[in-house]
């Protein structure tokens, strides 16, 4: 009789009580979970790619209302010397239910094409925007509710560090033990969907190309940090020379065999085992990464990636997705950070340069996914610390709250602006003060929940991943919380 995952965990924990192996049992639960999982993977392989625009991107100068008289006039009055002329906006072929029309920053020609239809093909609308989204604990019905102080608010609003953490944890009230929503998602689905081993190891679900992050830390699952060249290796190992290979073997011998002779405490032995496993898994990953094929380089060249380090990051992401069958992974998350969006000064020129890079890289990335037949299996989404004030401080803008994000990929029903685009009037109905700080009407939880439903997190497990979700949405609902996936 097949046991459920919860049954297995309960039995494993009980069996360990009173024995010296209790800690080993707990630390190996990840492996045990896989053993208890029912069946194997037989469905679609999927990847979620998070692009974190750190610094607090001024997205109200990326997605801009262009209807006039109306939305554009309000925008231009609030942004003053930072306003982009209406005749320079790239038109989006979309009108919302309020009759509002939109345009993009002129640096985003390719993102506009992804919104309107790749290559002019309106059946290939790959990108949608989410308007007025931010971290929330509970909904804010209106500006007066915020001013009355009766709404639970995220801690340390307008702080880089806190808002980055809150976007990545989706617990804006803070948490005693840090974990991210990508990590918690791995806690509940890695063992049930990624059920195959490769060379005796279960590969991790979460990969980071930007070092350690809160997003991919789970309670039992973690993140596998890689580089544009593949797996990390201990300094001086990982090469092919005789000296490097000898050094790597010596390290393996010390940490892995025989463990009990080298380490006295259970913690030390466990640390040694984990280190040994990491070396082995890194070597397995590297073998597949290096063997992903020269044809990928040809695809990348044809897609037109610009010469920029961000291109290298996204190419490595594609390689990691491309080798998913060798890694025996049905689900993957990948984290990429692109920093430098804290534009207190020189917003127009500096942001334009960064947007030109971002626009070219993301277009080439999506074109590569399409060419490799991976487009329907990958959703890429953005997040950022916070939005910026509408009022200019002279040459730039300051820390605020809500902003706009975009999501793209084959599964996305592109060509739409979802959510409720706010009034951009200074001191207007959506401005909570200090120069145009817009409060969110769409919670980050709703955005994330829709991604997770597609990814395979069950309605019953959604509360474990997003503890505040029921303040905004019933996970058992048949309809998606936002609608960018239908």
Tab-separated table of C-alpha atoms in Angstrom:
chain	number	residue	atom	x	y	z
A	1	UNK	CA	0.000	0.000	0.000
A	2	UNK	CA	1.380	3.377	-0.958
A	3	UNK	CA	1.873	5.673	2.012
A	4	UNK	CA	1.224	9.369	1.870
A	5	UNK	CA	4.052	11.817	2.355
A	6	UNK	CA	2.632	12.956	5.690
A	7	UNK	CA	2.269	9.333	6.880
A	8	UNK	CA	5.847	8.600	5.955
A	9	UNK	CA	7.169	11.673	7.742
A	10	UNK	CA	5.234	10.786	10.868
A	11	UNK	CA	6.469	7.188	10.904
A	12	UNK	CA	10.062	8.204	10.232
A	13	UNK	CA	10.048	10.709	13.060
A	14	UNK	CA	8.508	8.226	15.543
A	15	UNK	CA	11.002	5.509	14.638
A	16	UNK	CA	13.882	7.831	15.366
A	17	UNK	CA	12.769	8.844	18.863
A	18	UNK	CA	15.000	7.371	21.526
A	19	UNK	CA	17.783	6.399	19.190
A	20	UNK	CA	21.047	8.105	18.441
A	21	UNK	CA	20.055	8.346	14.786
A	22	UNK	CA	17.294	10.887	15.337
A	23	UNK	CA	19.306	13.805	14.022
A	24	UNK	CA	20.496	11.851	11.010
A	25	UNK	CA	16.936	10.862	10.312
A	26	UNK	CA	15.737	14.438	10.434
A	27	UNK	CA	18.598	15.743	8.338
A	28	UNK	CA	17.938	13.067	5.741
A	29	UNK	CA	14.220	13.689	5.498
A	30	UNK	CA	14.688	15.248	2.122
A	31	UNK	CA	16.028	11.982	0.778
A	32	UNK	CA	13.345	10.026	2.614
A	33	UNK	CA	10.598	12.220	1.214
A	34	UNK	CA	11.665	11.279	-2.267
A	35	UNK	CA	11.586	7.583	-1.356
A	36	UNK	CA	8.052	7.932	-0.046
A	37	UNK	CA	6.731	9.831	-3.020
A	38	UNK	CA	4.201	8.002	-5.088
A	39	UNK	CA	5.072	7.005	-8.613
A	40	UNK	CA	7.349	8.964	-10.879
A	41	UNK	CA	7.121	12.057	-12.991
A	42	UNK	CA	5.077	11.713	-16.136
A	43	UNK	CA	3.867	15.236	-16.877
A	44	UNK	CA	5.154	18.524	-18.226
A	45	UNK	CA	8.485	19.811	-16.992
A	46	UNK	CA	8.253	23.390	-15.757
A	47	UNK	CA	10.574	26.173	-14.670
A	48	UNK	CA	9.978	29.469	-12.884
A	49	UNK	CA	12.666	32.082	-13.476
A	50	UNK	CA	12.757	35.048	-11.077
A	51	UNK	CA	14.415	38.240	-12.287
A	52	UNK	CA	14.896	40.473	-9.252
A	53	UNK	CA	15.485	44.126	-10.169
A	54	UNK	CA	17.173	45.166	-6.966
A	55	UNK	CA	17.415	48.780	-5.914
A	56	UNK	CA	13.740	49.652	-6.337
A	57	UNK	CA	12.934	50.052	-10.036
A	58	UNK	CA	10.940	53.140	-11.081
A	59	UNK	CA	8.377	51.157	-13.030
A	60	UNK	CA	5.989	54.099	-13.376
A	61	UNK	CA	8.469	55.325	-15.988
A	62	UNK	CA	8.343	51.990	-17.805
A	63	UNK	CA	4.593	51.319	-18.115
A	64	UNK	CA	2.982	54.689	-18.776
A	65	UNK	CA	-0.621	55.679	-19.547
A	66	UNK	CA	-0.825	57.378	-22.925
A	67	UNK	CA	-4.505	58.294	-23.168
A	68	UNK	CA	-4.878	62.056	-23.333
A	69	UNK	CA	-6.701	63.944	-22.035
A	70	UNK	CA	-6.627	61.657	-19.004
A	71	UNK	CA	-3.954	59.305	-17.831
A	72	UNK	CA	-0.971	60.800	-19.638
A	73	UNK	CA	-1.747	64.326	-18.473
A	74	UNK	CA	-1.886	63.146	-14.868
A	75	UNK	CA	1.407	61.303	-15.328
A	76	UNK	CA	3.132	64.280	-16.930
A	77	UNK	CA	1.984	66.680	-14.218
A	78	UNK	CA	3.254	64.439	-11.414
A	79	UNK	CA	6.557	63.463	-12.966
A	80	UNK	CA	7.396	66.979	-14.228
A	81	UNK	CA	10.996	66.954	-15.534
A	82	UNK	CA	11.116	63.143	-15.410
A	83	UNK	CA	8.121	62.657	-17.704
A	84	UNK	CA	8.778	60.954	-21.017
A	85	UNK	CA	7.103	62.823	-23.913
A	86	UNK	CA	3.913	61.171	-25.057
A	87	UNK	CA	5.022	61.005	-28.679
A	88	UNK	CA	8.047	58.928	-27.646
A	89	UNK	CA	6.049	56.172	-25.936
A	90	UNK	CA	5.923	52.773	-27.619
A	91	UNK	CA	2.213	52.005	-27.986
A	92	UNK	CA	0.787	48.807	-26.515
A	93	UNK	CA	-2.144	47.391	-28.435
A	94	UNK	CA	-4.412	47.195	-25.438
A	95	UNK	CA	-7.202	49.219	-23.848
A	96	UNK	CA	-8.370	48.355	-20.359
A	97	UNK	CA	-11.923	48.316	-19.019
A	98	UNK	CA	-11.570	51.979	-17.987
A	99	UNK	CA	-10.658	52.963	-21.545
A	100	UNK	CA	-7.043	53.602	-20.564
A	101	UNK	CA	-4.297	53.035	-23.101
A	102	UNK	CA	-0.648	52.404	-22.350
A	103	UNK	CA	2.807	52.862	-23.769
A	104	UNK	CA	6.291	51.720	-22.840
A	105	UNK	CA	9.498	53.574	-22.189
A	106	UNK	CA	11.140	54.090	-25.612
A	107	UNK	CA	14.078	51.927	-24.517
A	108	UNK	CA	11.783	48.867	-24.434
A	109	UNK	CA	11.154	48.204	-28.125
A	110	UNK	CA	11.507	44.445	-27.838
A	111	UNK	CA	9.381	44.161	-24.701
A	112	UNK	CA	6.696	46.042	-26.619
A	113	UNK	CA	6.996	43.444	-29.382
A	114	UNK	CA	6.694	40.614	-26.843
A	115	UNK	CA	3.524	42.306	-25.551
A	116	UNK	CA	1.989	43.020	-28.961
A	117	UNK	CA	3.112	39.800	-30.663
A	118	UNK	CA	6.526	38.370	-31.536
A	119	UNK	CA	7.507	39.260	-35.085
A	120	UNK	CA	4.164	40.978	-35.549
A	121	UNK	CA	2.307	37.696	-34.945
A	122	UNK	CA	-0.570	38.523	-32.601
A	123	UNK	CA	-0.954	34.824	-31.785
A	124	UNK	CA	2.408	35.066	-29.994
A	125	UNK	CA	1.719	37.663	-27.313
A	126	UNK	CA	4.169	36.549	-24.664
A	127	UNK	CA	4.233	39.349	-22.074
A	128	UNK	CA	1.749	40.967	-19.718
A	129	UNK	CA	2.068	43.645	-17.058
A	130	UNK	CA	0.725	43.600	-13.519
A	131	UNK	CA	-0.164	47.094	-12.386
A	132	UNK	CA	0.031	48.493	-8.878
A	133	UNK	CA	1.420	45.418	-7.110
A	134	UNK	CA	3.314	45.355	-3.828
A	135	UNK	CA	3.792	43.666	-0.484
A	136	UNK	CA	0.682	43.506	1.690
A	137	UNK	CA	-0.475	41.649	4.782
A	138	UNK	CA	-4.129	42.394	4.138
A	139	UNK	CA	-6.016	44.442	1.532
A	140	UNK	CA	-6.142	48.231	1.815
A	141	UNK	CA	-9.631	49.219	0.645
A	142	UNK	CA	-8.799	52.876	0.156
A	143	UNK	CA	-6.455	55.692	1.156
A	144	UNK	CA	-8.486	56.619	4.232
A	145	UNK	CA	-8.161	53.083	5.584
A	146	UNK	CA	-4.405	53.473	5.440
A	147	UNK	CA	-4.484	56.902	7.066
A	148	UNK	CA	-6.763	55.645	9.856
A	149	UNK	CA	-4.069	53.146	10.812
A	150	UNK	CA	-6.407	50.182	11.159
A	151	UNK	CA	-4.690	48.054	8.524
A	152	UNK	CA	-1.808	45.695	9.313
A	153	UNK	CA	1.124	46.997	7.291
A	154	UNK	CA	4.402	45.415	6.159
A	155	UNK	CA	7.199	46.209	8.549
A	156	UNK	CA	9.806	48.828	7.621
A	157	UNK	CA	8.099	50.080	4.482
A	158	UNK	CA	10.405	51.923	2.039
A	159	UNK	CA	13.495	50.086	3.348
A	160	UNK	CA	15.569	48.271	0.726
A	161	UNK	CA	16.633	45.392	2.925
A	162	UNK	CA	13.205	44.746	4.415
A	163	UNK	CA	11.283	45.050	1.171
A	164	UNK	CA	13.667	42.755	-0.695
A	165	UNK	CA	13.228	40.207	2.064
A	166	UNK	CA	9.444	40.578	2.018
A	167	UNK	CA	9.147	40.131	-1.740
A	168	UNK	CA	11.257	36.990	-1.449
A	169	UNK	CA	9.561	35.557	1.644
A	170	UNK	CA	6.019	36.795	0.994
A	171	UNK	CA	5.654	37.241	4.752
A	172	UNK	CA	5.721	41.053	5.128
A	173	UNK	CA	5.081	40.967	8.874
A	174	UNK	CA	8.457	39.249	9.318
A	175	UNK	CA	9.292	35.741	10.450
A	176	UNK	CA	11.422	34.286	13.256
A	177	UNK	CA	13.185	31.807	10.955
A	178	UNK	CA	13.766	33.093	7.449
A	179	UNK	CA	12.448	31.078	4.525
A	180	UNK	CA	11.390	32.136	1.046
A	181	UNK	CA	8.339	31.202	-0.953
A	182	UNK	CA	10.449	29.402	-3.570
A	183	UNK	CA	12.080	27.353	-0.824
A	184	UNK	CA	8.769	26.546	0.829
A	185	UNK	CA	7.378	25.538	-2.563
A	186	UNK	CA	10.306	23.129	-2.859
A	187	UNK	CA	9.442	21.766	0.597
A	188	UNK	CA	6.015	20.681	-0.623
A	189	UNK	CA	6.601	19.647	-4.258
A	190	UNK	CA	10.267	18.699	-4.716
A	191	UNK	CA	9.757	15.294	-3.139
A	192	UNK	CA	6.527	14.549	-4.958
A	193	UNK	CA	7.395	15.797	-8.461
A	194	UNK	CA	11.177	15.479	-8.699
A	195	UNK	CA	11.198	11.794	-7.880
A	196	UNK	CA	14.027	10.517	-10.059
A	197	UNK	CA	17.669	10.134	-9.102
A	198	UNK	CA	20.669	10.811	-11.268
A	199	UNK	CA	23.701	8.644	-10.461
A	200	UNK	CA	22.378	7.994	-6.979
A	201	UNK	CA	21.499	11.596	-6.099
A	202	UNK	CA	18.411	13.759	-6.123
A	203	UNK	CA	19.378	17.052	-7.683
A	204	UNK	CA	18.076	20.205	-5.961
A	205	UNK	CA	15.085	22.061	-7.373
A	206	UNK	CA	16.263	25.626	-6.758
A	207	UNK	CA	19.203	27.110	-8.667
A	208	UNK	CA	20.643	30.564	-8.116
A	209	UNK	CA	22.887	32.438	-10.525
A	210	UNK	CA	23.180	35.346	-8.084
A	211	UNK	CA	24.472	33.759	-4.902
A	212	UNK	CA	22.488	33.087	-1.772
A	213	UNK	CA	19.029	34.608	-1.476
A	214	UNK	CA	16.029	34.369	0.819
A	215	UNK	CA	13.652	33.401	-1.999
A	216	UNK	CA	14.935	29.834	-2.384
A	217	UNK	CA	15.528	28.941	1.270
A	218	UNK	CA	13.023	26.385	2.528
A	219	UNK	CA	12.516	24.652	5.827
A	220	UNK	CA	14.045	21.438	4.505
A	221	UNK	CA	15.100	22.377	0.965
A	222	UNK	CA	17.780	24.872	-0.017
A	223	UNK	CA	19.346	26.442	-3.070
A	224	UNK	CA	22.110	25.259	-5.383
A	225	UNK	CA	24.303	28.205	-6.289
A	226	UNK	CA	25.819	28.017	-9.751
A	227	UNK	CA	27.772	30.382	-11.982
A	228	UNK	CA	27.640	31.189	-15.659
A	229	UNK	CA	30.283	28.484	-16.072
A	230	UNK	CA	28.353	25.852	-14.173
A	231	UNK	CA	28.670	24.420	-10.671
A	232	UNK	CA	30.704	26.049	-7.946
A	233	UNK	CA	33.749	24.121	-6.884
A	234	UNK	CA	36.076	24.392	-3.935
A	235	UNK	CA	38.999	26.688	-4.663
A	236	UNK	CA	41.650	24.934	-6.634
A	237	UNK	CA	39.518	21.926	-7.514
A	238	UNK	CA	37.288	21.197	-10.456
A	239	UNK	CA	39.999	21.397	-13.099
A	240	UNK	CA	41.409	18.674	-15.283
A	241	UNK	CA	45.068	18.901	-14.320
A	242	UNK	CA	46.580	16.071	-12.286
A	243	UNK	CA	47.226	18.405	-9.356
A	244	UNK	CA	43.642	19.714	-9.286
A	245	UNK	CA	42.194	16.226	-9.562
A	246	UNK	CA	44.424	14.997	-6.731
A	247	UNK	CA	43.332	17.939	-4.590
A	248	UNK	CA	39.672	17.238	-5.290
A	249	UNK	CA	40.043	13.560	-4.446
A	250	UNK	CA	41.815	14.394	-1.198
A	251	UNK	CA	38.957	16.705	-0.226
A	252	UNK	CA	36.406	13.998	-0.978
A	253	UNK	CA	38.358	11.493	1.102
A	254	UNK	CA	38.494	13.827	4.076
A	255	UNK	CA	34.822	14.691	4.138
A	256	UNK	CA	33.311	11.456	2.961
A	257	UNK	CA	35.228	8.310	3.784
A	258	UNK	CA	35.264	6.981	6.359
A	259	UNK	CA	33.259	9.778	7.981
A	260	UNK	CA	33.189	8.340	11.484
A	261	UNK	CA	36.975	8.193	11.716
A	262	UNK	CA	37.394	11.843	10.932
A	263	UNK	CA	34.612	13.421	12.933
A	264	UNK	CA	33.569	12.867	16.501
A	265	UNK	CA	30.194	14.580	16.700
A	266	UNK	CA	27.009	13.831	14.828
A	267	UNK	CA	26.900	17.403	13.579
A	268	UNK	CA	30.416	17.147	12.169
A	269	UNK	CA	29.636	13.847	10.494
A	270	UNK	CA	26.475	15.282	8.998
A	271	UNK	CA	28.351	18.337	7.784
A	272	UNK	CA	30.905	16.090	6.161
A	273	UNK	CA	28.225	14.024	4.476
A	274	UNK	CA	26.471	17.107	3.133
A	275	UNK	CA	29.756	18.486	1.828
A	276	UNK	CA	30.549	15.208	0.134
A	277	UNK	CA	27.111	15.089	-1.460
A	278	UNK	CA	27.512	18.662	-2.653
A	279	UNK	CA	30.789	17.804	-4.351
A	280	UNK	CA	29.226	14.818	-6.082
A	281	UNK	CA	26.108	16.689	-7.134
A	282	UNK	CA	28.218	19.586	-8.363
A	283	UNK	CA	30.259	17.232	-10.500
A	284	UNK	CA	27.102	15.648	-11.925
A	285	UNK	CA	25.605	19.040	-12.681
A	286	UNK	CA	28.820	20.206	-14.338
A	287	UNK	CA	28.975	17.105	-16.506
A	288	UNK	CA	25.478	17.766	-17.879
A	289	UNK	CA	26.051	21.529	-18.114
A	290	UNK	CA	29.234	21.101	-20.149
A	291	UNK	CA	27.564	18.523	-22.350
A	292	UNK	CA	24.533	20.637	-23.142
A	293	UNK	CA	25.793	20.921	-26.698
A	294	UNK	CA	27.385	23.361	-29.103
A	295	UNK	CA	23.982	23.840	-30.725
A	296	UNK	CA	23.028	26.046	-27.784
A	297	UNK	CA	25.774	28.480	-28.656
A	298	UNK	CA	24.418	28.647	-32.191
A	299	UNK	CA	20.923	29.345	-30.834
A	300	UNK	CA	22.286	32.074	-28.568
A	301	UNK	CA	24.180	33.665	-31.446
A	302	UNK	CA	21.100	33.648	-33.651
A	303	UNK	CA	18.987	35.169	-30.868
A	304	UNK	CA	21.301	38.183	-30.681
A	305	UNK	CA	22.292	38.371	-27.031
A	306	UNK	CA	24.192	41.620	-26.362
A	307	UNK	CA	27.697	41.481	-24.926
A	308	UNK	CA	26.752	41.928	-21.277
A	309	UNK	CA	27.143	39.884	-18.112
A	310	UNK	CA	23.346	39.641	-17.821
A	311	UNK	CA	23.335	37.745	-21.122
A	312	UNK	CA	25.688	35.202	-19.599
A	313	UNK	CA	23.338	34.756	-16.659
A	314	UNK	CA	20.300	34.101	-18.841
A	315	UNK	CA	22.240	31.789	-21.146
A	316	UNK	CA	23.275	29.760	-18.099
A	317	UNK	CA	19.626	29.695	-17.008
A	318	UNK	CA	18.632	28.287	-20.393
A	319	UNK	CA	21.365	25.650	-20.167
A	320	UNK	CA	20.137	24.635	-16.717
A	321	UNK	CA	16.600	24.256	-18.033
A	322	UNK	CA	17.779	22.497	-21.179
A	323	UNK	CA	19.541	19.748	-19.178
A	324	UNK	CA	16.577	19.120	-16.895
A	325	UNK	CA	16.068	15.589	-18.202
A	326	UNK	CA	19.681	14.679	-17.430
A	327	UNK	CA	19.202	16.217	-13.978
A	328	UNK	CA	15.928	14.262	-13.595
A	329	UNK	CA	14.035	17.401	-12.655
A	330	UNK	CA	10.384	18.027	-13.397
A	331	UNK	CA	10.402	21.371	-11.580
A	332	UNK	CA	13.086	24.041	-11.320
A	333	UNK	CA	13.301	27.577	-10.031
A	334	UNK	CA	16.120	29.855	-11.139
A	335	UNK	CA	17.052	33.151	-9.489
A	336	UNK	CA	18.803	36.017	-11.293
A	337	UNK	CA	19.433	39.441	-9.789
A	338	UNK	CA	20.007	42.595	-11.834
A	339	UNK	CA	20.896	45.437	-9.479
A	340	UNK	CA	21.456	49.174	-9.783
A	341	UNK	CA	17.887	50.501	-10.045
A	342	UNK	CA	18.144	52.855	-7.034
A	343	UNK	CA	17.928	56.007	-9.138
A	344	UNK	CA	17.868	58.898	-6.699
A	345	UNK	CA	19.606	60.875	-9.417
A	346	UNK	CA	19.950	60.788	-13.187
A	347	UNK	CA	16.881	58.600	-13.522
A	348	UNK	CA	16.180	59.240	-17.181
A	349	UNK	CA	19.650	58.616	-18.585
A	350	UNK	CA	20.738	55.852	-16.231
A	351	UNK	CA	17.482	53.947	-16.359
A	352	UNK	CA	17.399	54.238	-20.141
A	353	UNK	CA	20.813	52.578	-20.424
A	354	UNK	CA	19.804	49.759	-18.107
A	355	UNK	CA	16.485	49.264	-19.862
A	356	UNK	CA	18.207	49.010	-23.235
A	357	UNK	CA	20.291	46.140	-21.857
A	358	UNK	CA	17.371	44.474	-20.112
A	359	UNK	CA	15.195	44.767	-23.219
A	360	UNK	CA	17.788	43.191	-25.514
A	361	UNK	CA	18.699	40.369	-23.102
A	362	UNK	CA	15.125	39.322	-22.321
A	363	UNK	CA	14.153	39.332	-25.984
A	364	UNK	CA	17.113	37.126	-26.928
A	365	UNK	CA	16.365	34.870	-23.958
A	366	UNK	CA	12.728	34.373	-24.988
A	367	UNK	CA	13.721	33.847	-28.624
A	368	UNK	CA	16.154	31.139	-27.495
A	369	UNK	CA	13.487	29.385	-25.437
A	370	UNK	CA	11.178	29.461	-28.457
A	371	UNK	CA	13.875	28.070	-30.757
A	372	UNK	CA	14.663	25.240	-28.337
A	373	UNK	CA	11.024	24.243	-27.861
A	374	UNK	CA	11.072	25.271	-24.200
A	375	UNK	CA	8.786	28.299	-24.363
A	376	UNK	CA	5.676	26.541	-23.068
A	377	UNK	CA	7.530	25.186	-20.038
A	378	UNK	CA	9.028	28.405	-18.679
A	379	UNK	CA	7.535	31.477	-17.027
A	380	UNK	CA	9.821	34.381	-16.212
A	381	UNK	CA	8.683	37.082	-13.826
A	382	UNK	CA	10.060	40.254	-12.298
A	383	UNK	CA	10.082	41.631	-8.765
A	384	UNK	CA	11.759	44.633	-7.191
A	385	UNK	CA	12.212	46.118	-3.719
A	386	UNK	CA	9.507	48.727	-4.219
A	387	UNK	CA	8.252	51.396	-6.607
A	388	UNK	CA	9.442	55.020	-6.519
A	389	UNK	CA	7.878	58.332	-5.639
A	390	UNK	CA	6.075	60.047	-8.476
A	391	UNK	CA	7.514	63.469	-7.601
A	392	UNK	CA	10.963	64.294	-8.886
A	393	UNK	CA	13.625	65.140	-6.313
A	394	UNK	CA	15.402	67.141	-8.981
A	395	UNK	CA	16.983	64.424	-11.132
A	396	UNK	CA	15.567	61.228	-9.679
A	397	UNK	CA	12.994	59.647	-7.387
A	398	UNK	CA	12.919	58.267	-3.860
A	399	UNK	CA	11.748	55.122	-2.116
A	400	UNK	CA	8.048	54.358	-2.287
A	401	UNK	CA	5.860	51.239	-2.240
A	402	UNK	CA	3.766	49.878	-5.094
A	403	UNK	CA	4.958	49.477	-8.673
A	404	UNK	CA	4.375	47.519	-11.875
A	405	UNK	CA	5.862	44.117	-12.726
A	406	UNK	CA	5.882	42.034	-15.869
A	407	UNK	CA	5.614	38.333	-16.521
A	408	UNK	CA	6.310	36.509	-19.761
A	409	UNK	CA	6.547	33.099	-21.397
A	410	UNK	CA	4.553	30.687	-23.504
A	411	UNK	CA	1.924	29.938	-20.822
A	412	UNK	CA	1.265	33.651	-20.207
A	413	UNK	CA	-1.813	35.131	-21.831
A	414	UNK	CA	0.132	38.120	-23.047
A	415	UNK	CA	-0.922	41.491	-24.325
A	416	UNK	CA	-2.752	42.707	-21.220
A	417	UNK	CA	-2.294	44.972	-18.214
A	418	UNK	CA	-3.697	43.098	-15.233
A	419	UNK	CA	-4.650	44.615	-11.927
A	420	UNK	CA	-5.914	48.135	-11.380
A	421	UNK	CA	-3.657	50.881	-12.694
A	422	UNK	CA	-3.671	53.640	-10.065
A	423	UNK	CA	-4.250	57.337	-10.255
A	424	UNK	CA	-0.840	58.985	-10.640
A	425	UNK	CA	-1.978	62.317	-9.214
A	426	UNK	CA	0.157	63.710	-6.392
A	427	UNK	CA	-2.046	63.651	-3.261
A	428	UNK	CA	-4.628	61.781	-5.338
A	429	UNK	CA	-6.771	58.843	-4.149
A	430	UNK	CA	-3.924	56.320	-4.418
A	431	UNK	CA	-1.090	58.466	-3.018
A	432	UNK	CA	-0.402	58.023	0.709
A	433	UNK	CA	1.874	61.068	0.814
A	434	UNK	CA	5.480	62.308	0.685
A	435	UNK	CA	5.582	62.960	-3.009
A	436	UNK	CA	3.550	60.224	-4.574
A	437	UNK	CA	3.880	56.969	-2.718
A	438	UNK	CA	1.247	54.701	-4.293
A	439	UNK	CA	-0.252	51.983	-2.106
A	440	UNK	CA	-0.756	48.525	-3.691
A	441	UNK	CA	-4.162	47.255	-4.705
A	442	UNK	CA	-2.774	43.933	-5.909
A	443	UNK	CA	-0.863	41.878	-3.350
A	444	UNK	CA	2.416	40.195	-4.202
A	445	UNK	CA	0.750	37.074	-2.758
A	446	UNK	CA	-1.871	37.065	-5.523
A	447	UNK	CA	0.823	37.397	-8.189
A	448	UNK	CA	2.910	34.613	-6.649
A	449	UNK	CA	-0.067	32.331	-6.015
A	450	UNK	CA	-0.947	32.286	-9.699
A	451	UNK	CA	2.626	31.303	-10.572
A	452	UNK	CA	2.597	28.556	-7.942
A	453	UNK	CA	-0.717	27.085	-9.110
A	454	UNK	CA	0.793	26.651	-12.567
A	455	UNK	CA	3.992	25.273	-11.050
A	456	UNK	CA	2.171	22.503	-9.214
A	457	UNK	CA	1.642	23.632	-5.621
A	458	UNK	CA	-1.717	22.185	-4.612
A	459	UNK	CA	-4.523	24.269	-3.189
A	460	UNK	CA	-4.128	22.374	0.078
A	461	UNK	CA	-0.428	23.232	0.347
A	462	UNK	CA	-0.788	26.891	-0.672
A	463	UNK	CA	-1.133	28.091	2.934
A	464	UNK	CA	2.234	26.552	3.815
A	465	UNK	CA	3.903	28.475	1.013
A	466	UNK	CA	1.914	31.723	1.288
A	467	UNK	CA	0.691	32.116	4.896
A	468	UNK	CA	-1.252	35.327	4.134
A	469	UNK	CA	-2.909	34.196	0.917
A	470	UNK	CA	-6.404	33.776	2.380
A	471	UNK	CA	-6.492	37.489	3.203
A	472	UNK	CA	-6.706	38.047	-0.553
A	473	UNK	CA	-7.840	34.862	-2.268
A	474	UNK	CA	-9.326	31.438	-1.614
A	475	UNK	CA	-6.807	28.862	-2.928
A	476	UNK	CA	-9.694	26.492	-3.641
A	477	UNK	CA	-11.167	28.932	-6.135
A	478	UNK	CA	-11.499	27.686	-9.695
A	479	UNK	CA	-10.355	31.049	-11.060
A	480	UNK	CA	-6.776	32.276	-10.887
A	481	UNK	CA	-6.164	35.183	-8.499
A	482	UNK	CA	-4.969	37.639	-11.178
A	483	UNK	CA	-5.723	36.113	-14.561
A	484	UNK	CA	-2.467	36.471	-16.526
A	485	UNK	CA	-2.548	32.684	-17.001
A	486	UNK	CA	-6.204	32.606	-17.872
